[in-house]
Short mmCIF file of C-alpha atoms in Angstrom, two decimals:
data_model
loop_
_atom_site.label_atom_id
_atom_site.label_comp_id
_atom_site.label_asym_id
_atom_site.label_seq_id
_atom_site.Cartn_x
_atom_site.Cartn_y
_atom_site.Cartn_z
CA MET A 1 0.00 0.00 0.00
CA THR A 2 1.32 3.41 -0.97
CA GLN A 3 0.42 6.52 1.01
CA ILE A 4 -0.30 9.40 -1.32
CA ALA A 5 -0.59 13.03 -0.21
CA CYS A 6 -2.51 15.28 -2.56
CA PHE A 7 -1.51 18.91 -2.03
CA VAL A 8 -4.44 21.22 -2.66
CA GLU A 9 -5.51 24.75 -1.82
CA LYS A 10 -9.02 25.85 -0.90
CA TYR A 11 -9.68 27.18 -4.42
CA ASN A 12 -9.28 23.65 -5.84
CA PHE A 13 -12.73 22.93 -4.39
CA THR A 14 -14.44 26.05 -5.76
CA TYR A 15 -15.69 24.47 -8.99
CA SER A 16 -17.74 21.32 -8.48
CA ASP A 17 -16.20 19.65 -11.57
CA GLU A 18 -12.71 20.03 -10.15
CA ALA A 19 -13.78 18.98 -6.65
CA GLU A 20 -15.45 15.87 -8.09
CA ALA A 21 -12.33 15.02 -10.09
CA LEU A 22 -10.28 15.27 -6.88
CA GLU A 23 -12.76 12.97 -5.11
CA ARG A 24 -12.44 10.55 -8.02
CA PHE A 25 -8.65 10.51 -7.62
CA LYS A 26 -9.15 9.64 -3.95
CA ARG A 27 -11.71 6.93 -4.69
CA THR A 28 -9.57 5.41 -7.45
CA ALA A 29 -6.47 5.32 -5.25
CA GLU A 30 -8.42 3.67 -2.42
CA GLN A 31 -9.99 1.12 -4.77
CA MET A 32 -6.46 0.29 -5.92
CA GLY A 33 -5.53 -0.34 -2.28
CA HIS A 34 -3.67 2.88 -1.52
CA GLU A 35 -4.17 5.65 1.01
CA PHE A 36 -4.95 9.08 -0.46
CA ASN A 37 -5.21 12.16 1.73
CA PHE A 38 -5.63 15.81 0.87
CA ILE A 39 -3.10 18.07 2.54
CA PHE A 40 -3.33 21.84 2.72
CA ARG A 41 -0.75 24.53 3.56
CA SER A 42 -1.04 23.75 7.25
CA GLY A 43 -0.17 20.09 6.66
CA LEU A 44 3.24 20.46 5.03
CA SER A 45 5.03 19.02 8.06
CA GLU A 46 3.22 15.72 7.36
CA ILE A 47 4.90 15.20 3.96
CA PRO A 48 7.63 12.89 5.37
CA LYS A 49 4.89 10.42 6.45
CA TYR A 50 3.92 9.81 2.80
CA ASP A 51 5.41 7.81 -0.07
CA ALA A 52 4.21 10.03 -2.91
CA VAL A 53 2.93 13.55 -3.39
CA PHE A 54 0.45 14.62 -6.05
CA ILE A 55 0.20 18.40 -6.42
CA ARG A 56 -3.09 19.87 -7.64
CA ALA A 57 -2.63 23.43 -6.39
CA THR A 58 -1.25 25.93 -8.89
CA THR A 59 2.49 25.55 -9.28
CA ASP A 60 5.17 28.20 -9.65
CA PRO A 61 8.68 28.39 -8.19
CA LEU A 62 7.46 31.25 -6.00
CA TYR A 63 4.36 29.46 -4.66
CA THR A 64 3.94 27.04 -1.76
CA ALA A 65 3.46 24.22 -4.29
CA TYR A 66 7.15 24.47 -5.23
CA VAL A 67 8.12 24.15 -1.56
CA VAL A 68 5.93 21.04 -1.39
CA SER A 69 7.44 19.59 -4.55
CA LYS A 70 11.02 20.30 -3.50
CA THR A 71 10.44 18.97 0.03
CA ALA A 72 9.07 15.72 -1.37
CA TRP A 73 11.89 15.52 -3.92
CA GLU A 74 14.57 16.03 -1.26
CA LEU A 75 12.96 13.30 0.83
CA GLY A 76 13.17 10.96 -2.16
CA LEU A 77 9.38 10.69 -2.61
CA LYS A 78 7.65 10.30 -5.95
CA VAL A 79 6.21 13.70 -6.80
CA VAL A 80 3.99 15.04 -9.54
CA ASP A 81 4.76 17.83 -10.45
CA ASP A 82 8.49 17.47 -9.92
CA PRO A 83 10.51 20.63 -9.17
CA GLU A 84 12.24 20.72 -12.56
CA SER A 85 8.98 20.48 -14.49
CA ILE A 86 7.63 23.33 -12.37
CA ARG A 87 10.67 25.48 -13.08
CA ILE A 88 10.51 24.88 -16.84
CA CYS A 89 6.74 25.05 -17.35
CA ALA A 90 6.17 28.01 -15.04
CA ASN A 91 8.64 30.16 -16.95
CA LYS A 92 7.69 30.50 -20.62
CA ILE A 93 11.10 31.94 -21.49
CA HIS A 94 12.77 28.79 -20.18
CA GLN A 95 10.28 26.66 -22.07
CA TYR A 96 10.50 28.44 -25.46
CA ARG A 97 14.30 28.48 -25.26
CA LEU A 98 14.17 24.69 -24.93
CA PHE A 99 11.72 24.46 -27.86
CA GLU A 100 14.14 26.52 -29.97
CA LYS A 101 17.08 24.37 -28.94
CA TYR A 102 15.37 21.05 -29.67
CA ASP A 103 13.36 22.13 -32.76
CA VAL A 104 9.93 21.73 -31.24
CA PRO A 105 7.52 23.48 -33.64
CA HIS A 106 6.13 26.45 -31.73
CA ILE A 107 4.51 29.84 -32.33
CA PRO A 108 7.04 32.38 -33.71
CA THR A 109 8.44 33.89 -30.54
CA LEU A 110 10.93 36.48 -29.43
CA PHE A 111 12.11 37.65 -26.05
CA LEU A 112 12.18 41.27 -25.04
CA ASP A 113 14.32 42.68 -22.26
CA LYS A 114 13.86 45.97 -20.46
CA GLU A 115 16.82 47.54 -22.26
CA GLU A 116 15.26 46.86 -25.66
CA PHE A 117 11.95 48.33 -24.68
CA HIS A 118 11.94 51.33 -27.00
CA HIS A 119 10.12 52.72 -30.04
CA ARG A 120 12.40 51.23 -32.72
CA ARG A 121 12.30 47.73 -31.28
CA ILE A 122 8.52 47.83 -30.95
CA GLU A 123 8.24 48.91 -34.59
CA GLU A 124 10.58 46.08 -35.64
CA ILE A 125 8.39 43.61 -33.77
CA PHE A 126 5.23 44.82 -35.50
CA GLU A 127 7.03 44.59 -38.86
CA LEU A 128 8.19 41.06 -38.12
CA PHE A 129 4.97 39.59 -36.70
CA GLY A 130 2.37 42.00 -38.11
CA LYS A 131 -0.42 43.45 -35.97
CA PRO A 132 -1.65 42.46 -33.50
CA VAL A 133 0.99 40.60 -31.48
CA VAL A 134 0.59 38.62 -28.28
CA ILE A 135 2.57 39.62 -25.17
CA LYS A 136 3.03 36.98 -22.50
CA ALA A 137 4.47 37.33 -19.04
CA PRO A 138 6.81 34.37 -18.38
CA TYR A 139 4.61 33.35 -15.44
CA THR A 140 1.34 33.15 -17.40
CA SER A 141 -1.18 30.46 -16.45
CA PHE A 142 -4.91 29.90 -16.93
CA SER A 143 -4.93 32.43 -19.84
CA LYS A 144 -3.90 35.20 -17.43
CA TYR A 145 -1.06 37.61 -18.21
CA VAL A 146 -1.42 36.98 -21.97
CA GLU A 147 -2.61 40.02 -23.89
CA LYS A 148 -3.08 40.97 -27.53
CA VAL A 149 -1.88 44.41 -28.58
CA SER A 150 -2.22 46.28 -31.88
CA CYS A 151 -0.48 49.59 -31.27
CA GLU A 152 2.59 50.94 -29.55
CA THR A 153 0.62 52.54 -26.74
CA SER A 154 -1.01 49.26 -25.69
CA PHE A 155 2.28 47.42 -26.26
CA ARG A 156 4.02 49.78 -23.83
CA GLU A 157 1.19 49.60 -21.28
CA VAL A 158 1.10 45.78 -21.22
CA ALA A 159 4.88 45.26 -21.41
CA LYS A 160 5.48 47.74 -18.59
CA ARG A 161 3.07 45.83 -16.41
CA PHE A 162 4.68 42.45 -17.16
CA PHE A 163 8.21 43.87 -16.66
CA ARG A 164 7.36 44.53 -13.01
CA ARG A 165 8.01 40.91 -12.09
CA SER A 166 10.29 39.72 -14.88
CA ASP A 167 13.27 41.36 -16.61
CA TYR A 168 12.29 39.51 -19.81
CA ILE A 169 8.92 38.98 -21.47
CA VAL A 170 7.68 36.94 -24.43
CA VAL A 171 6.27 38.42 -27.64
CA GLN A 172 4.54 36.11 -30.14
CA LYS A 173 2.89 36.22 -33.50
CA PHE A 174 -0.90 36.30 -33.16
CA MET A 175 -2.35 33.08 -34.56
CA PRO A 176 -6.15 33.11 -34.21
CA SER A 177 -8.05 29.83 -34.06
CA HIS A 178 -11.46 28.56 -32.97
CA PHE A 179 -9.85 26.15 -30.53
CA ASP A 180 -6.54 24.96 -29.08
CA TRP A 181 -5.86 21.27 -28.84
CA ARG A 182 -5.09 20.17 -25.30
CA VAL A 183 -3.15 16.92 -25.11
CA GLY A 184 -2.66 15.42 -21.64
CA VAL A 185 0.64 13.56 -21.41
CA LEU A 186 1.90 11.36 -18.60
CA ASN A 187 5.37 9.84 -18.54
CA GLY A 188 5.80 10.15 -22.31
CA GLU A 189 2.37 8.72 -23.18
CA VAL A 190 -0.80 10.45 -24.31
CA LEU A 191 -3.37 10.41 -21.51
CA TYR A 192 -6.30 12.37 -22.99
CA VAL A 193 -7.05 14.68 -25.89
CA CYS A 194 -9.52 17.55 -26.02
CA LYS A 195 -10.26 20.79 -27.78
CA TYR A 196 -10.39 23.92 -25.67
CA MET A 197 -12.82 26.09 -27.63
CA MET A 198 -12.54 29.87 -27.59
CA PRO A 199 -15.63 31.64 -26.22
CA LYS A 200 -17.62 33.30 -29.03
CA GLY A 201 -15.84 36.36 -30.40
CA LYS A 202 -12.76 35.82 -28.17
CA TRP A 203 -9.22 34.77 -29.00
CA LYS A 204 -8.24 32.76 -25.92
CA HIS A 205 -9.86 29.96 -23.93
CA GLY A 206 -10.32 31.96 -20.73
CA VAL A 207 -11.26 35.63 -20.90
CA LYS A 208 -11.84 38.12 -18.12
CA ARG A 209 -15.25 39.76 -18.35
CA ARG A 210 -15.00 43.46 -19.00
CA GLY A 211 -15.23 45.37 -15.72
CA LYS A 212 -15.75 42.20 -13.67
CA PRO A 213 -13.33 39.99 -11.75
CA SER A 214 -14.79 36.76 -13.16
CA PHE A 215 -13.61 34.77 -16.17
CA ILE A 216 -15.60 33.14 -18.94
CA TRP A 217 -14.27 29.90 -20.31
CA GLY A 218 -14.85 28.23 -23.66
CA ARG A 219 -16.35 24.76 -23.97
CA THR A 220 -14.23 21.62 -23.79
CA VAL A 221 -14.76 19.01 -26.49
CA THR A 222 -13.14 15.70 -25.64
CA LEU A 223 -12.00 12.97 -28.02
CA LYS A 224 -10.94 9.40 -27.34
CA ARG A 225 -7.16 9.47 -27.42
CA GLU A 226 -6.97 6.80 -30.14
CA ASN A 227 -9.20 8.94 -32.38
CA ALA A 228 -6.97 12.01 -32.18
CA PRO A 229 -4.64 12.79 -35.11
CA GLN A 230 -1.37 10.88 -34.86
CA ARG A 231 0.78 13.89 -35.78
CA LEU A 232 -0.92 15.94 -33.06
CA LYS A 233 0.02 13.33 -30.48
CA GLU A 234 3.58 13.09 -31.81
CA THR A 235 4.00 16.87 -31.58
CA ALA A 236 2.72 16.85 -27.99
CA LEU A 237 5.08 14.04 -27.01
CA LYS A 238 8.05 15.79 -28.62
CA ALA A 239 7.29 19.00 -26.70
CA CYS A 240 7.08 17.09 -23.40
CA SER A 241 10.26 15.13 -24.11
CA VAL A 242 12.34 18.31 -23.67
CA ILE A 243 10.76 18.97 -20.28
CA GLY A 244 10.51 15.75 -18.35
CA LYS A 245 8.59 12.58 -17.54
CA GLY A 246 5.74 14.01 -15.51
CA LEU A 247 2.14 15.03 -16.11
CA TYR A 248 1.63 17.80 -18.65
CA GLY A 249 -1.09 19.50 -20.65
CA VAL A 250 0.18 20.56 -24.08
CA ASP A 251 -1.65 23.37 -25.90
CA ILE A 252 -1.34 23.06 -29.67
CA LYS A 253 -2.71 25.10 -32.57
CA GLU A 254 -3.61 23.50 -35.86
CA VAL A 255 -2.59 25.82 -38.68
CA ASN A 256 -3.03 24.68 -42.31
CA GLY A 257 -2.69 21.07 -41.26
CA ASP A 258 0.44 21.68 -39.18
CA TYR A 259 0.59 21.36 -35.43
CA ILE A 260 2.30 24.19 -33.55
CA VAL A 261 2.91 24.12 -29.82
CA VAL A 262 1.51 27.06 -27.89
CA GLU A 263 2.88 25.92 -24.53
CA VAL A 264 3.32 23.00 -22.20
CA ASN A 265 1.70 23.27 -18.78
CA ASP A 266 2.63 21.25 -15.76
CA ASN A 267 -0.24 20.66 -13.32
CA PRO A 268 -2.86 20.52 -16.10
CA SER A 269 -6.53 20.99 -15.19
CA ILE A 270 -8.47 17.76 -14.72
CA TYR A 271 -12.19 18.37 -14.33
CA ARG A 272 -14.92 15.75 -14.14
CA GLY A 273 -16.83 15.51 -17.38
CA GLN A 274 -14.17 17.39 -19.33
CA GLU A 275 -10.65 15.94 -19.66
CA ASP A 276 -11.90 12.57 -18.36
CA LEU A 277 -15.02 12.37 -20.54
CA ARG A 278 -13.78 9.86 -23.15
CA ASP A 279 -10.83 8.17 -21.47
CA LYS A 280 -12.09 7.17 -18.06
CA ASP A 281 -8.82 5.47 -17.10
CA ILE A 282 -6.85 8.69 -16.58
CA TYR A 283 -7.30 8.56 -12.80
CA GLU A 284 -6.03 5.01 -12.62
CA LYS A 285 -3.07 5.79 -14.88
CA ILE A 286 -2.01 8.78 -12.78
CA ILE A 287 -2.32 6.86 -9.50
CA SER A 288 -0.37 3.94 -11.01
CA PHE A 289 2.38 6.37 -12.03
CA LEU A 290 2.51 7.80 -8.51
CA VAL A 291 2.88 4.41 -6.86
CA LYS A 292 5.30 2.92 -9.39
CA MET B 1 33.49 22.28 -12.28
CA SER B 2 36.98 20.89 -11.97
CA GLY B 3 39.52 21.33 -14.71
CA ALA B 4 37.50 23.54 -17.06
CA SER B 5 39.88 25.07 -19.56
CA CYS B 6 38.14 28.41 -19.85
CA VAL B 7 36.03 30.41 -17.47
CA LEU B 8 33.92 33.33 -18.58
CA VAL B 9 32.89 35.67 -15.80
CA VAL B 10 29.55 37.39 -16.32
CA SER B 11 29.08 40.17 -13.81
CA ASN B 12 27.10 43.30 -13.15
CA ILE B 13 29.69 44.26 -10.51
CA ASP B 14 32.75 46.21 -11.69
CA LEU B 15 35.35 43.62 -10.74
CA ARG B 16 39.07 44.30 -10.92
CA THR B 17 40.63 41.17 -12.34
CA ASN B 18 42.68 40.06 -15.33
CA THR B 19 40.00 37.52 -16.18
CA SER B 20 37.69 38.23 -19.11
CA ILE B 21 34.45 39.67 -17.79
CA ILE B 22 31.32 40.56 -19.70
CA LYS B 23 28.15 42.29 -18.65
CA PRO B 24 24.93 40.25 -18.32
CA SER B 25 23.26 42.10 -21.22
CA ALA B 26 26.14 41.23 -23.59
CA PHE B 27 26.25 37.61 -22.42
CA LEU B 28 22.50 37.20 -22.91
CA LYS B 29 22.92 38.09 -26.59
CA SER B 30 25.90 35.77 -27.07
CA SER B 31 26.26 32.07 -27.67
CA VAL B 32 29.52 31.60 -25.79
CA ARG B 33 30.48 28.01 -24.94
CA ASP B 34 32.50 28.15 -21.74
CA PHE B 35 32.23 27.49 -18.08
CA ILE B 36 30.18 30.45 -16.89
CA LEU B 37 30.74 32.12 -13.55
CA ASN B 38 27.72 34.34 -12.95
CA VAL B 39 28.77 36.95 -10.36
CA ASN B 40 25.71 39.04 -9.64
CA ASN B 41 24.36 40.73 -6.56
CA ASP B 42 20.87 39.37 -7.29
CA TYR B 43 19.82 35.94 -8.60
CA ARG B 44 16.11 36.30 -7.85
CA TYR B 45 13.74 34.30 -10.04
CA MET B 46 12.98 36.14 -13.32
CA LYS B 47 15.59 38.83 -12.71
CA THR B 48 18.63 39.32 -14.97
CA GLY B 49 20.99 37.33 -12.73
CA TYR B 50 18.64 34.35 -12.99
CA TYR B 51 18.33 34.67 -16.77
CA VAL B 52 22.15 34.68 -17.12
CA SER B 53 22.30 31.25 -15.49
CA LEU B 54 19.32 30.08 -17.56
CA HIS B 55 20.97 31.27 -20.80
CA ALA B 56 24.18 29.46 -19.89
CA GLU B 57 22.27 26.25 -19.17
CA ILE B 58 20.31 26.42 -22.43
CA LEU B 59 23.60 26.82 -24.31
CA GLY B 60 24.78 23.64 -22.62
CA ASN B 61 27.37 25.35 -20.41
CA SER B 62 28.24 24.51 -16.84
CA VAL B 63 27.31 27.48 -14.73
CA VAL B 64 27.66 28.74 -11.20
CA PRO B 65 25.03 29.13 -9.81
CA THR B 66 22.52 26.86 -11.56
CA THR B 67 18.94 28.08 -11.95
CA GLU B 68 17.83 25.33 -9.58
CA ASN B 69 20.15 26.57 -6.85
CA ALA B 70 19.20 30.19 -7.47
CA VAL B 71 15.51 29.40 -7.00
CA ASP B 72 16.05 27.13 -4.01
CA ALA B 73 18.47 29.34 -2.06
CA TYR B 74 16.06 32.28 -2.02
CA ARG B 75 13.03 30.22 -0.86
CA PRO B 76 13.55 30.05 2.95
CA PRO B 77 11.91 26.62 3.55
CA VAL B 78 13.79 25.01 0.64
CA LEU B 79 17.03 26.70 1.72
CA LEU B 80 16.71 25.28 5.24
CA ILE B 81 15.75 21.78 4.08
CA ARG B 82 18.62 21.47 1.63
CA ALA B 83 21.16 23.18 3.88
CA SER B 84 20.37 21.00 6.89
CA LYS B 85 20.62 17.92 4.67
CA ASN B 86 24.19 19.04 4.03
CA GLY B 87 24.95 19.42 7.74
CA VAL B 88 24.25 23.13 8.17
CA PRO B 89 22.70 23.92 11.56
CA ALA B 90 19.36 25.51 10.62
CA MET B 91 16.51 27.00 12.61
CA PRO B 92 13.33 24.90 12.79
CA HIS B 93 10.66 26.26 10.48
CA LEU B 94 6.99 25.94 9.67
CA VAL B 95 5.25 26.73 6.38
CA THR B 96 1.65 27.74 6.98
CA ASP B 97 -0.86 30.55 6.72
CA SER B 98 -2.26 29.95 10.20
CA VAL B 99 -1.28 32.20 13.08
CA LYS B 100 -2.68 29.64 15.53
CA GLN B 101 -0.43 26.94 14.11
CA ILE B 102 2.63 29.20 14.45
CA MET B 103 1.74 29.96 18.08
CA ALA B 104 1.20 26.28 18.84
CA GLU B 105 4.59 25.39 17.35
CA PHE B 106 6.83 28.26 18.54
CA SER B 107 6.90 30.61 21.50
CA PHE B 108 7.37 34.35 20.93
CA PRO B 109 9.30 36.06 19.49
CA VAL B 110 9.17 34.63 15.95
CA VAL B 111 10.44 35.68 12.56
CA ILE B 112 8.20 35.41 9.51
CA PHE B 113 9.46 35.08 5.93
CA ALA B 114 7.32 35.55 2.82
CA VAL B 115 6.62 32.56 0.54
CA ASN B 116 4.83 34.45 -2.21
CA PRO B 117 5.62 35.79 -5.65
CA PHE B 118 5.46 39.45 -4.72
CA SER B 119 7.37 40.06 -1.48
CA PHE B 120 10.81 38.98 -2.56
CA ASN B 121 12.71 37.81 0.49
CA GLY B 122 10.89 40.00 2.95
CA PHE B 123 10.77 39.12 6.64
CA GLN B 124 9.28 40.59 9.78
CA THR B 125 9.70 39.79 13.44
CA ALA B 126 6.83 39.49 15.90
CA LYS B 127 7.03 39.65 19.68
CA ASN B 128 3.36 39.15 20.44
CA ARG B 129 0.12 37.86 19.00
CA THR B 130 -0.97 41.20 17.49
CA ALA B 131 2.36 41.71 15.76
CA LEU B 132 2.24 38.12 14.50
CA TYR B 133 -1.23 38.60 13.01
CA ARG B 134 -0.01 41.78 11.35
CA ALA B 135 3.16 40.12 9.98
CA VAL B 136 1.32 37.06 8.64
CA LYS B 137 -1.42 39.19 7.07
CA SER B 138 1.11 41.41 5.37
CA LEU B 139 3.62 38.78 4.18
CA SER B 140 0.92 36.33 3.07
CA MET B 141 -0.79 39.10 1.04
CA ASN B 142 -3.91 38.93 3.19
CA TYR B 143 -3.66 35.12 3.69
CA ARG B 144 -3.53 34.47 -0.06
CA TYR B 145 -0.14 32.77 0.24
CA ALA B 146 1.76 30.87 2.91
CA VAL B 147 4.55 32.17 5.12
CA CYS B 148 7.60 30.52 6.67
CA ALA B 149 7.81 30.97 10.44
CA GLN B 150 10.88 30.40 12.60
CA PRO B 151 11.58 31.00 16.28
CA LEU B 152 13.55 34.17 16.93
CA ARG B 153 16.07 33.35 19.65
CA SER B 154 18.60 36.11 19.06
CA GLU B 155 19.16 39.16 16.95
CA ILE B 156 19.39 38.22 13.27
CA LEU B 157 22.96 38.57 12.13
CA GLN B 158 23.28 39.68 8.49
CA VAL B 159 26.52 38.38 6.99
CA LYS B 160 27.89 39.10 3.52
CA SER B 161 29.14 35.90 1.92
CA PHE B 162 31.39 35.88 -1.14
CA PHE B 163 32.00 32.38 -2.51
CA GLY B 164 31.39 31.02 0.98
CA GLU B 165 33.91 33.37 2.62
CA CYS B 166 32.89 35.94 5.19
CA ASN B 167 34.78 38.32 7.43
CA ILE B 168 33.17 37.32 10.73
CA GLU B 169 35.39 35.99 13.49
CA ASP B 170 33.08 33.17 14.46
CA ASP B 171 33.88 29.62 13.43
CA GLY B 172 30.23 28.59 13.43
CA VAL B 173 29.22 31.43 11.11
CA ARG B 174 32.20 30.82 8.81
CA GLU B 175 31.33 27.13 8.63
CA ILE B 176 27.72 27.96 7.74
CA ALA B 177 28.88 30.33 4.97
CA ARG B 178 31.25 27.68 3.61
CA LYS B 179 28.65 24.90 3.66
CA VAL B 180 25.86 27.05 2.22
CA TYR B 181 28.18 27.88 -0.69
CA GLU B 182 29.08 24.21 -1.02
CA THR B 183 25.36 23.38 -1.25
CA PHE B 184 23.98 26.21 -3.42
CA LYS B 185 27.05 27.88 -5.01
CA ILE B 186 25.61 31.37 -4.72
CA PRO B 187 28.72 33.54 -5.23
CA VAL B 188 27.36 36.75 -3.70
CA CYS B 189 24.70 36.80 -1.03
CA LYS B 190 23.67 37.88 2.42
CA LEU B 191 23.17 35.16 5.02
CA LEU B 192 20.75 35.57 7.87
CA ILE B 193 22.01 33.81 10.95
CA GLN B 194 20.92 33.48 14.58
CA ARG B 195 23.31 32.69 17.41
CA VAL B 196 21.67 30.60 20.11
CA ASP B 197 23.71 29.53 23.17
CA GLY B 198 26.94 30.18 21.33
CA GLU B 199 25.91 28.13 18.29
CA ALA B 200 25.15 29.66 14.88
CA TYR B 201 22.01 28.66 12.97
CA LEU B 202 21.05 29.54 9.40
CA CYS B 203 17.65 31.17 8.98
CA GLY B 204 17.72 32.81 5.54
CA LEU B 205 19.64 33.90 2.45
CA GLN B 206 18.99 37.09 0.53
CA PRO B 207 20.37 39.01 -2.42
CA LEU B 208 22.78 41.80 -1.60
CA LYS B 209 21.84 45.26 -2.83
CA LEU B 210 24.41 46.60 -5.29
CA GLU B 211 25.02 49.69 -3.17
CA LYS B 212 25.81 47.47 -0.16
CA ILE B 213 28.79 45.99 -2.02
CA LEU B 214 31.59 48.25 -0.80
CA PRO B 215 34.91 48.82 -2.63
CA SER B 216 36.56 46.51 -0.09
CA ASP B 217 33.97 43.83 -0.95
CA VAL B 218 34.70 44.28 -4.67
CA ASP B 219 38.39 43.66 -3.87
CA VAL B 220 37.53 40.46 -2.02
CA ILE B 221 35.27 39.19 -4.83
CA SER B 222 37.85 40.17 -7.48
CA LYS B 223 40.64 38.34 -5.64
CA ILE B 224 38.56 35.17 -5.34
CA VAL B 225 37.51 35.33 -8.99
CA SER B 226 41.16 35.82 -10.10
CA ARG B 227 42.36 33.05 -7.81
CA PHE B 228 39.89 30.50 -9.08
CA SER B 229 39.31 31.45 -12.70
CA GLY B 230 42.94 30.70 -13.58
CA LYS B 231 42.41 27.19 -12.28
CA GLY B 232 38.97 26.83 -13.85
CA TRP B 233 37.70 25.79 -10.45
CA PHE B 234 34.69 27.05 -8.62
CA ASP B 235 33.22 24.02 -6.93
#
């Protein structure tokens, strides 16, 4: 019997679909003969009692989840997400540099530092990528800190904001699409495939409502993994191969029949009735990976 | 890295050595293949010092410090876990967002470090319950993030460490500086240390502000860089 700690934060139980997916992880682990307990921030001192740690709270090297991951790693426990995957996936500059190095097809990207943040460089960028362009903070997640800009004034406003926390930011060509593929990958194998649809009239999956703190999200259309295009799955696996052997959600755009990686996320969302809709075995596969 | 034939020093500090030194901005545009010694006052995540190490790693170079060590050394709980694993006496710590849990674990006074993406390396001390509530509320960004609490048993000694060397006449402190460098290889940093019953204990590591690096400190760093770069040895 393996004792699994699942690190969560209160917000993981806000949406019923996510809370039900977490309950399903627990039930699956117990049916497989393992112990599965949720631990919160106040339970970090209990990590040494466990054999494996499964992180569901948002990861970033500056969040508690990284402390959890690193603590488990230093203790020699199996941990998903591992610290290296967190470091690479949480920083898009790190990730795109690896994609460049290992020829992973990705959206045309350049990196902008504070010193280059001037009129001529901004004009060069618009000439290179056309208008609009997409500016990403390296720490983007859940469609936040990704903004589309069409003029120098908005470029400056967004870039200035993102430069507060990072000395470098990412600028990408704008590639509109009705959906992004999301391929779930575990240990170098495809776990699930879905389409994250853009809400009507929007350009990204999650969009903040004008003047309100809440987000609207596009629909999720799920396919059986064996029915998904082979080249899509190959592209997703190649992107993950430069990061690690953990659990990832790869966002991919389909452009004129080619598959282009948008980004690889560690700690991908798993909601009941969405990512698990067609391939019901994803819970079992993740638990098996944790106890291996 | 033992026996490297060539060492390139990348530094935002005006060092006085015969070794070739380039500025971080120039290095970040280059594709130099050497052993990289990244001498910076600040290796915080997503700051230029961090990106220098990242650039070196992407190019396939050995680099001091690695991005992993830069991230870990500045996160107080990770610093203490890894340092104590390497035999560094470290203060006990607790990661939580609960004042009650801190009070149940430690008696006053306590020192609270931030574990959030906005308050880089901030800490506050609290001598009573009210001050503790205030410190936790502030450093956790209104309980949105966790904090790292430690007992405060003496004044916190702030020690400049250059490649694990420090100018404090205390064997315990010197040993901590040496071992912390051995573990994380952060060339320039400030160590936070408490002395309890004559023994020194590590409680934090922070970047050193550029203006706090005095001309005498630049001499010390320059001498160490010259001494080691000729040998290609920084481990």
